[in-house]
Short mmCIF file of C-alpha atoms in Angstrom, two decimals:
data_model
loop_
_atom_site.label_atom_id
_atom_site.label_comp_id
_atom_site.label_asym_id
_atom_site.label_seq_id
_atom_site.Cartn_x
_atom_site.Cartn_y
_atom_site.Cartn_z
CA MET A 266 0.00 0.00 0.00
CA THR A 267 1.04 3.54 -0.71
CA ARG A 268 1.08 6.70 1.39
CA LEU A 269 -1.15 9.16 -0.50
CA ASP A 270 -0.94 12.93 -0.24
CA CYS A 271 -3.46 14.93 -2.22
CA SER A 272 -3.59 18.62 -3.12
CA VAL A 273 -6.96 18.34 -4.90
CA VAL A 274 -8.85 20.41 -2.33
CA ASN A 275 -12.04 20.40 -4.43
CA CYS A 276 -12.38 16.60 -4.16
CA THR A 277 -15.04 15.27 -1.82
CA TYR A 278 -12.51 12.72 -0.45
CA ASN A 279 -9.86 15.34 0.44
CA LYS A 280 -9.37 16.36 4.05
CA ASP A 281 -6.28 18.27 5.15
CA ASP A 282 -4.32 17.29 1.99
CA SER A 283 -5.09 13.62 2.63
CA CYS A 284 -7.43 11.19 0.92
CA CYS A 285 -10.31 9.74 2.93
CA LYS A 286 -10.93 6.97 0.38
CA ASP A 287 -9.12 3.72 1.19
CA ASN A 288 -8.44 2.96 -2.48
CA ILE A 289 -8.11 5.01 -5.65
CA ARG A 290 -7.47 4.39 -9.34
CA VAL A 291 -4.90 6.35 -11.33
CA GLY A 292 -5.77 6.50 -15.02
CA GLY A 293 -3.62 7.20 -18.03
CA ARG A 294 -2.97 3.91 -19.79
CA GLY A 295 -0.80 5.45 -22.53
CA ALA A 296 0.71 8.21 -20.36
CA LYS A 297 4.26 9.28 -21.13
CA VAL A 298 4.27 12.32 -18.79
CA THR A 299 2.55 13.31 -15.52
CA ASP A 300 -0.08 15.49 -17.21
CA GLU A 301 -1.41 12.45 -19.09
CA THR A 302 -2.39 10.74 -15.80
CA ARG A 303 -5.45 11.43 -13.64
CA CYS A 304 -7.18 10.34 -10.45
CA GLU A 305 -10.15 8.34 -11.70
CA SER A 306 -11.56 8.32 -8.16
CA PHE A 307 -11.93 12.13 -8.04
CA ARG A 308 -15.41 13.36 -7.14
CA GLU A 309 -16.04 17.10 -7.10
CA ARG A 310 -17.08 18.50 -3.75
CA LYS A 311 -20.50 20.11 -4.16
CA ASP A 312 -21.89 23.10 -2.27
CA GLY A 313 -18.71 23.51 -0.23
CA ALA A 314 -19.53 20.34 1.71
CA ALA A 315 -16.54 19.23 3.73
CA ASN A 316 -15.53 15.79 4.94
CA SER A 317 -15.68 16.83 8.58
CA ASN A 318 -16.36 13.28 9.81
CA ALA A 319 -14.11 11.53 7.31
CA ILE A 320 -10.81 10.03 8.39
CA PRO A 321 -7.87 10.14 5.98
CA SER A 322 -6.78 6.68 4.84
CA LYS A 323 -3.03 6.29 4.94
CA PRO A 324 -1.75 4.06 3.52
CA THR A 325 -4.07 3.76 0.51
CA GLU A 326 -4.34 1.04 -2.09
CA VAL A 327 -3.63 2.57 -5.51
CA ALA A 328 -4.71 0.75 -8.66
CA CYS A 329 -2.78 2.14 -11.62
CA ASP A 330 -3.51 2.04 -15.34
CA ALA A 331 -0.39 4.04 -16.31
CA GLU A 332 1.46 1.15 -17.95
CA SER A 333 4.68 3.07 -18.58
CA CYS A 334 5.11 4.27 -14.99
CA CYS A 335 8.05 2.58 -13.32
CA TYR A 336 6.06 2.23 -10.09
CA ASN A 337 3.29 0.24 -11.81
CA HIS A 338 3.60 -3.42 -10.90
CA ALA A 339 0.74 -5.57 -12.18
CA CYS A 340 -1.61 -2.54 -12.19
CA LYS A 341 -0.79 -1.63 -8.57
CA CYS A 342 1.32 1.32 -7.46
CA ALA A 343 4.53 0.18 -5.76
CA ALA A 344 5.73 3.68 -4.79
CA GLN A 345 6.01 4.19 -1.05
CA GLN A 346 4.40 7.62 -1.36
CA ILE A 347 2.53 9.45 -4.11
CA ARG A 348 1.04 12.91 -4.53
CA VAL A 349 -2.11 13.60 -6.51
CA SER A 350 -2.21 17.17 -7.86
CA GLY A 351 -4.84 19.44 -9.38
CA SER A 352 -5.77 21.84 -6.59
CA ASN A 353 -9.13 23.22 -7.81
CA ALA A 354 -10.11 20.47 -10.24
CA CYS A 355 -13.74 20.14 -11.31
CA GLN A 356 -13.26 16.82 -13.12
CA CYS A 357 -10.78 13.96 -12.98
CA GLU A 358 -9.01 15.09 -16.18
CA GLN A 359 -7.80 18.15 -14.23
CA THR A 360 -5.96 15.96 -11.71
CA ALA A 361 -2.66 14.09 -12.10
CA CYS A 362 -0.40 11.63 -10.34
CA ALA A 363 2.54 13.92 -9.60
CA THR A 364 4.69 10.88 -8.75
CA PHE A 365 4.42 9.36 -12.24
CA ARG A 366 7.85 8.46 -13.66
CA ALA A 367 8.45 6.85 -17.02
CA GLU A 368 11.89 5.83 -15.73
CA CYS A 369 12.91 5.21 -12.12
CA ARG A 370 16.49 5.87 -11.17
#
């Protein structure tokens, strides 16, 4: 499982830069760069509703469709920590896996 930090403050699952969902999916099957990935689990927060009762889930299981990412092992993220970006996203295409790497060194 992966430690997940999230800067997508407009997501219903975000609380204090952490994800309250215990599993997410990163999309971007043919991604070659970070901007071609996205958090498929993103859900826009409506009416300013906050997750006041939600508890951030760390670590989080991350399913990954980004085949060329070096952290993708059998469609699961093997990175110890990832960051999802897209601060004021309104749809999943405006988010990204900021940890995506085509080559790990």
